[in-house]
Structure formats: C-alpha cells, structure tokens
mmCIF file of C-alpha atoms in Angstrom:
data_model
loop_
_atom_site.group_PDB
_atom_site.id
_atom_site.type_symbol
_atom_site.label_atom_id
_atom_site.label_comp_id
_atom_site.label_asym_id
_atom_site.label_seq_id
_atom_site.Cartn_x
_atom_site.Cartn_y
_atom_site.Cartn_z
ATOM 1 C CA UNK A 1 -12.783 16.636 20.159
ATOM 2 C CA UNK A 2 -11.625 13.043 19.757
ATOM 3 C CA UNK A 3 -12.971 11.575 16.496
ATOM 4 C CA UNK A 4 -12.789 8.095 14.981
ATOM 5 C CA UNK A 5 -13.148 7.578 11.226
ATOM 6 C CA UNK A 6 -14.194 4.137 9.971
ATOM 7 C CA UNK A 7 -13.349 3.913 6.278
ATOM 8 C CA UNK A 8 -15.170 2.277 3.411
ATOM 9 C CA UNK A 9 -13.854 -0.735 1.460
ATOM 10 C CA UNK A 10 -11.112 1.344 -0.164
ATOM 11 C CA UNK A 11 -9.400 1.826 3.181
ATOM 12 C CA UNK A 12 -6.972 4.662 3.784
ATOM 13 C CA UNK A 13 -6.670 6.825 0.672
ATOM 14 C CA UNK A 14 -6.539 10.447 -0.464
ATOM 15 C CA UNK A 15 -10.158 11.042 0.545
ATOM 16 C CA UNK A 16 -9.604 9.863 4.111
ATOM 17 C CA UNK A 17 -6.457 12.020 4.120
ATOM 18 C CA UNK A 18 -8.599 15.030 3.161
ATOM 19 C CA UNK A 19 -11.160 14.381 5.891
ATOM 20 C CA UNK A 20 -8.377 13.797 8.412
ATOM 21 C CA UNK A 21 -6.818 17.162 7.533
ATOM 22 C CA UNK A 22 -10.224 18.875 7.579
ATOM 23 C CA UNK A 23 -10.825 17.682 11.127
ATOM 24 C CA UNK A 24 -7.325 18.162 12.485
ATOM 25 C CA UNK A 25 -7.096 21.668 11.040
ATOM 26 C CA UNK A 26 -10.129 22.483 13.191
ATOM 27 C CA UNK A 27 -8.265 21.271 16.256
ATOM 28 C CA UNK A 28 -9.732 17.775 16.568
ATOM 29 C CA UNK A 29 -7.776 14.603 17.311
ATOM 30 C CA UNK A 30 -8.624 12.114 14.579
ATOM 31 C CA UNK A 31 -8.043 8.366 14.504
ATOM 32 C CA UNK A 32 -8.713 6.041 11.574
ATOM 33 C CA UNK A 33 -9.664 2.380 11.463
ATOM 34 C CA UNK A 34 -9.680 0.602 8.102
ATOM 35 C CA UNK A 35 -9.954 -2.996 6.858
ATOM 36 C CA UNK A 36 -6.288 -3.313 5.837
ATOM 37 C CA UNK A 37 -4.327 -2.165 8.923
ATOM 38 C CA UNK A 38 -3.393 1.144 7.252
ATOM 39 C CA UNK A 39 -1.845 -0.548 4.186
ATOM 40 C CA UNK A 40 -2.801 1.508 1.137
ATOM 41 C CA UNK A 41 -4.143 -0.187 -1.986
ATOM 42 C CA UNK A 42 -4.627 1.028 -5.547
ATOM 43 C CA UNK A 43 -7.715 -0.985 -6.432
ATOM 44 C CA UNK A 44 -8.594 -1.003 -10.121
ATOM 45 C CA UNK A 45 -12.328 -0.947 -9.397
ATOM 46 C CA UNK A 46 -14.914 -1.028 -6.633
ATOM 47 C CA UNK A 47 -15.443 -4.725 -7.367
ATOM 48 C CA UNK A 48 -11.751 -5.357 -6.697
ATOM 49 C CA UNK A 49 -11.977 -3.342 -3.484
ATOM 50 C CA UNK A 50 -15.026 -5.297 -2.339
ATOM 51 C CA UNK A 51 -13.342 -8.638 -3.045
ATOM 52 C CA UNK A 52 -10.318 -7.522 -1.040
ATOM 53 C CA UNK A 53 -12.535 -6.332 1.796
ATOM 54 C CA UNK A 54 -14.373 -9.650 2.016
ATOM 55 C CA UNK A 55 -11.228 -11.788 1.730
ATOM 56 C CA UNK A 56 -9.018 -9.732 4.054
ATOM 57 C CA UNK A 57 -11.541 -8.533 6.608
ATOM 58 C CA UNK A 58 -15.303 -8.968 6.177
ATOM 59 C CA UNK A 59 -18.215 -7.221 7.858
ATOM 60 C CA UNK A 60 -18.142 -8.952 11.240
ATOM 61 C CA UNK A 61 -14.373 -8.706 11.620
ATOM 62 C CA UNK A 62 -14.583 -5.039 10.688
ATOM 63 C CA UNK A 63 -17.176 -4.533 13.401
ATOM 64 C CA UNK A 64 -14.870 -6.169 15.953
ATOM 65 C CA UNK A 65 -11.862 -4.111 14.828
ATOM 66 C CA UNK A 66 -13.892 -0.917 15.075
ATOM 67 C CA UNK A 67 -15.372 -1.776 18.469
ATOM 68 C CA UNK A 68 -11.832 -2.331 19.732
ATOM 69 C CA UNK A 69 -10.747 1.009 18.231
ATOM 70 C CA UNK A 70 -13.626 2.752 20.010
ATOM 71 C CA UNK A 71 -12.549 1.168 23.287
ATOM 72 C CA UNK A 72 -8.927 2.215 22.768
ATOM 73 C CA UNK A 73 -9.419 5.757 21.456
ATOM 74 C CA UNK A 74 -12.577 6.727 23.396
ATOM 75 C CA UNK A 75 -13.920 9.031 20.665
ATOM 76 C CA UNK A 76 -16.597 11.639 21.243
ATOM 77 C CA UNK A 77 -17.729 11.114 17.654
ATOM 78 C CA UNK A 78 -17.609 8.157 15.258
ATOM 79 C CA UNK A 79 -17.919 8.759 11.509
ATOM 80 C CA UNK A 80 -18.344 5.836 9.122
ATOM 81 C CA UNK A 81 -18.563 5.476 5.366
ATOM 82 C CA UNK A 82 -20.350 2.640 3.523
ATOM 83 C CA UNK A 83 -18.990 -0.575 5.118
ATOM 84 C CA UNK A 84 -17.687 1.639 7.912
ATOM 85 C CA UNK A 85 -21.117 3.238 8.264
ATOM 86 C CA UNK A 86 -22.656 -0.214 8.670
ATOM 87 C CA UNK A 87 -20.280 -0.714 11.576
ATOM 88 C CA UNK A 88 -20.977 2.738 13.037
ATOM 89 C CA UNK A 89 -24.729 2.131 12.896
ATOM 90 C CA UNK A 90 -24.326 -1.166 14.768
ATOM 91 C CA UNK A 91 -22.089 0.485 17.355
ATOM 92 C CA UNK A 92 -24.677 3.207 17.965
ATOM 93 C CA UNK A 93 -26.951 0.554 19.430
ATOM 94 C CA UNK A 94 -24.484 -0.333 22.189
ATOM 95 C CA UNK A 95 -25.322 1.164 25.579
ATOM 96 C CA UNK A 96 -21.591 1.747 26.176
ATOM 97 C CA UNK A 97 -21.679 4.306 23.373
ATOM 98 C CA UNK A 98 -24.641 6.292 24.687
ATOM 99 C CA UNK A 99 -22.685 9.545 24.975
ATOM 100 C CA UNK A 100 -21.005 9.384 21.581
ATOM 101 C CA UNK A 101 -22.308 10.977 18.402
ATOM 102 C CA UNK A 102 -22.397 8.841 15.263
ATOM 103 C CA UNK A 103 -22.431 9.945 11.637
ATOM 104 C CA UNK A 104 -23.197 7.233 9.071
ATOM 105 C CA UNK A 105 -22.671 7.940 5.377
ATOM 106 C CA UNK A 106 -24.615 5.588 3.083
ATOM 107 C CA UNK A 107 -24.628 2.356 5.144
ATOM 108 C CA UNK A 108 -25.574 -0.294 2.584
ATOM 109 C CA UNK A 109 -26.533 -2.962 5.144
ATOM 110 C CA UNK A 110 -28.577 -0.809 7.503
ATOM 111 C CA UNK A 111 -31.708 -2.752 6.554
ATOM 112 C CA UNK A 112 -30.337 -5.684 8.570
ATOM 113 C CA UNK A 113 -30.271 -3.641 11.789
ATOM 114 C CA UNK A 114 -33.425 -1.539 11.763
ATOM 115 C CA UNK A 115 -34.842 -2.981 14.964
ATOM 116 C CA UNK A 116 -31.940 -2.089 17.223
ATOM 117 C CA UNK A 117 -32.482 0.624 19.810
ATOM 118 C CA UNK A 118 -30.190 3.576 19.225
ATOM 119 C CA UNK A 119 -28.459 4.790 22.363
ATOM 120 C CA UNK A 120 -27.303 8.159 21.085
ATOM 121 C CA UNK A 121 -27.783 10.819 18.417
ATOM 122 C CA UNK A 122 -26.985 9.411 14.991
ATOM 123 C CA UNK A 123 -26.807 11.352 11.748
ATOM 124 C CA UNK A 124 -27.785 9.126 8.841
ATOM 125 C CA UNK A 125 -26.750 10.332 5.382
ATOM 126 C CA UNK A 126 -28.482 8.383 2.625
ATOM 127 C CA UNK A 127 -28.006 8.450 -1.147
ATOM 128 C CA UNK A 128 -31.002 8.838 -3.416
ATOM 129 C CA UNK A 129 -30.736 5.155 -4.376
ATOM 130 C CA UNK A 130 -29.361 1.945 -2.900
ATOM 131 C CA UNK A 131 -29.481 -1.355 -4.814
ATOM 132 C CA UNK A 132 -29.929 -3.371 -1.608
ATOM 133 C CA UNK A 133 -32.958 -1.512 -0.206
ATOM 134 C CA UNK A 134 -35.588 1.136 -0.878
ATOM 135 C CA UNK A 135 -34.238 4.391 0.548
ATOM 136 C CA UNK A 136 -37.672 5.960 1.087
ATOM 137 C CA UNK A 137 -38.970 2.829 2.788
ATOM 138 C CA UNK A 138 -36.007 2.730 5.168
ATOM 139 C CA UNK A 139 -36.387 6.450 5.886
ATOM 140 C CA UNK A 140 -40.048 5.907 6.773
ATOM 141 C CA UNK A 141 -39.154 3.066 9.131
ATOM 142 C CA UNK A 142 -36.596 5.224 10.925
ATOM 143 C CA UNK A 143 -38.485 8.521 11.023
ATOM 144 C CA UNK A 144 -39.997 7.736 14.424
ATOM 145 C CA UNK A 145 -36.633 7.057 16.043
ATOM 146 C CA UNK A 146 -35.961 10.261 17.964
ATOM 147 C CA UNK A 147 -32.212 9.760 17.978
ATOM 148 C CA UNK A 148 -31.891 9.604 14.179
ATOM 149 C CA UNK A 149 -31.350 12.724 12.100
ATOM 150 C CA UNK A 150 -31.832 11.781 8.467
ATOM 151 C CA UNK A 151 -30.286 13.468 5.449
ATOM 152 C CA UNK A 152 -31.624 12.040 2.184
ATOM 153 C CA UNK A 153 -29.405 13.419 -0.551
ATOM 154 C CA UNK A 154 -29.580 13.634 -4.355
ATOM 155 C CA UNK A 155 -26.130 12.010 -4.482
ATOM 156 C CA UNK A 156 -24.998 8.451 -5.178
ATOM 157 C CA UNK A 157 -23.500 5.893 -2.803
ATOM 158 C CA UNK A 158 -19.800 6.631 -2.423
ATOM 159 C CA UNK A 159 -19.965 10.358 -3.108
ATOM 160 C CA UNK A 160 -17.364 11.205 -0.439
ATOM 161 C CA UNK A 161 -14.572 9.050 -1.880
ATOM 162 C CA UNK A 162 -12.507 10.014 -4.911
ATOM 163 C CA UNK A 163 -11.883 6.325 -5.600
ATOM 164 C CA UNK A 164 -15.594 5.750 -6.170
ATOM 165 C CA UNK A 165 -17.283 6.255 -9.539
ATOM 166 C CA UNK A 166 -19.959 8.125 -7.564
ATOM 167 C CA UNK A 167 -17.543 10.747 -6.236
ATOM 168 C CA UNK A 168 -18.833 14.295 -6.534
ATOM 169 C CA UNK A 169 -16.848 17.280 -5.243
ATOM 170 C CA UNK A 170 -20.009 19.266 -4.472
ATOM 171 C CA UNK A 171 -21.433 16.269 -2.624
ATOM 172 C CA UNK A 172 -18.179 15.792 -0.725
ATOM 173 C CA UNK A 173 -18.354 19.408 0.442
ATOM 174 C CA UNK A 174 -21.930 18.775 1.556
ATOM 175 C CA UNK A 175 -20.690 15.775 3.528
ATOM 176 C CA UNK A 176 -18.053 17.876 5.249
ATOM 177 C CA UNK A 177 -20.760 20.363 6.225
ATOM 178 C CA UNK A 178 -22.814 17.529 7.734
ATOM 179 C CA UNK A 179 -19.776 16.514 9.771
ATOM 180 C CA UNK A 180 -19.107 20.071 10.898
ATOM 181 C CA UNK A 181 -22.768 20.567 11.860
ATOM 182 C CA UNK A 182 -22.722 17.293 13.812
ATOM 183 C CA UNK A 183 -19.625 18.414 15.706
ATOM 184 C CA UNK A 184 -21.249 21.742 16.558
ATOM 185 C CA UNK A 185 -24.459 20.014 17.677
ATOM 186 C CA UNK A 186 -22.566 17.561 19.863
ATOM 187 C CA UNK A 187 -20.542 20.371 21.421
ATOM 188 C CA UNK A 188 -23.680 22.441 22.046
ATOM 189 C CA UNK A 189 -25.388 19.479 23.733
ATOM 190 C CA UNK A 190 -22.975 19.681 26.650
ATOM 191 C CA UNK A 191 -22.170 15.968 26.428
ATOM 192 C CA UNK A 192 -18.765 16.691 24.891
ATOM 193 C CA UNK A 193 -17.904 19.031 27.774
ATOM 194 C CA UNK A 194 -18.881 16.431 30.366
ATOM 195 C CA UNK A 195 -16.906 13.708 28.552
ATOM 196 C CA UNK A 196 -13.856 15.965 28.450
ATOM 197 C CA UNK A 197 -14.091 16.659 32.189
ATOM 198 C CA UNK A 198 -14.383 12.955 32.952
ATOM 199 C CA UNK A 199 -11.373 12.050 30.812
ATOM 200 C CA UNK A 200 -9.131 14.803 32.222
#
C-alpha cells in the first residue's frame, strides 16, 4: 500500500522514523511531507516548534504542500498528526480523494472545518482534552457523519511524538494499532485492490 505521512510541527524526527519503519517493515511504501522540506530540527520546546512552523510554513502553505504531495505520490492512505492532521482532515473533503483512507491524529483546528462533506472513510483520533475546543462537543457534532470513525482516547495531544511533553509509549502503541486496523479495513473494503489495478 502507498501511504503518505503528514507530520506535526516538529517535522521529521525519530518518531516519524519509527512510524516509517513500522509501515515499511509491513511492506508498505511510505512517503513523508513535513513543514521544513525534510530538514531536521532540534527544537527546545513545542513553543519553539510552533513559532518555526508559523514562520517557515504556516497552515495554508502546509495544506498546499500536502495536496501537491498527494497528487505526486497517489497514496491509498494519508495519515496526519496535529498540524498534519488538520491538513489531512481538509483533504478528506476533496472529491478527488474519495477513494483514499485518512487517519487524523489530534487535529487541533478541526473545529474550523466541521461543515465540510467527507468524501471517504476517515479515522479521527482525539485526545481527552484540547485547549481550542470541547472534545465531547466536537465528537457529538461528527457522530452523524457516516464516514467518520471516532476514537476518543484518554491520552493527551501529541502522544505519538517523542518530542512532545505528552508523549506516552503505551499511547504510541495504541496509535500504531489504529493505523494497522485502518490499513486492514481499507484493504478489506476492496478499494485498495481496485486502486492498485488502476495504477498498474
């Protein structure tokens, strides 16, 4: 399966390396888009990472970069984290992506895009708390969208990334299981098989 990862504000780091290996060891072809053109940074804090993200990229530019990456790599699945999950959520509303599967880990700006029509199955992984919105309220708004599969977790925003103060190894393993389950579900749907035939 062809998979695109859209990183959080930390960009390419040891945690994206781990996910990349996890996927490639299972035989998938994984591509990564990040805000810094694959240049690695050792940010002292999440605040420093956020300032770098805003000054060097920003949310709308990141969306454009990711949309271009989707066009170039033609992934069967798109997986985004935090700022990358915001992008993935927005992309899931594009009719061109109606046969892709999206997995969005803790998208902090999802409240801005609740009214969009989702064109494909989207796994939404939420933390127990977000400072920018009420998690339960958002979950209630989205519960009637047939394409959304919600996972409300007891973990904090950023739990998949070792650079985050919220990192939790148990939570990260849970996240990998969500990804693996999403891959299995997409494969079982038959869409992946049809996409593969069309691209061959």
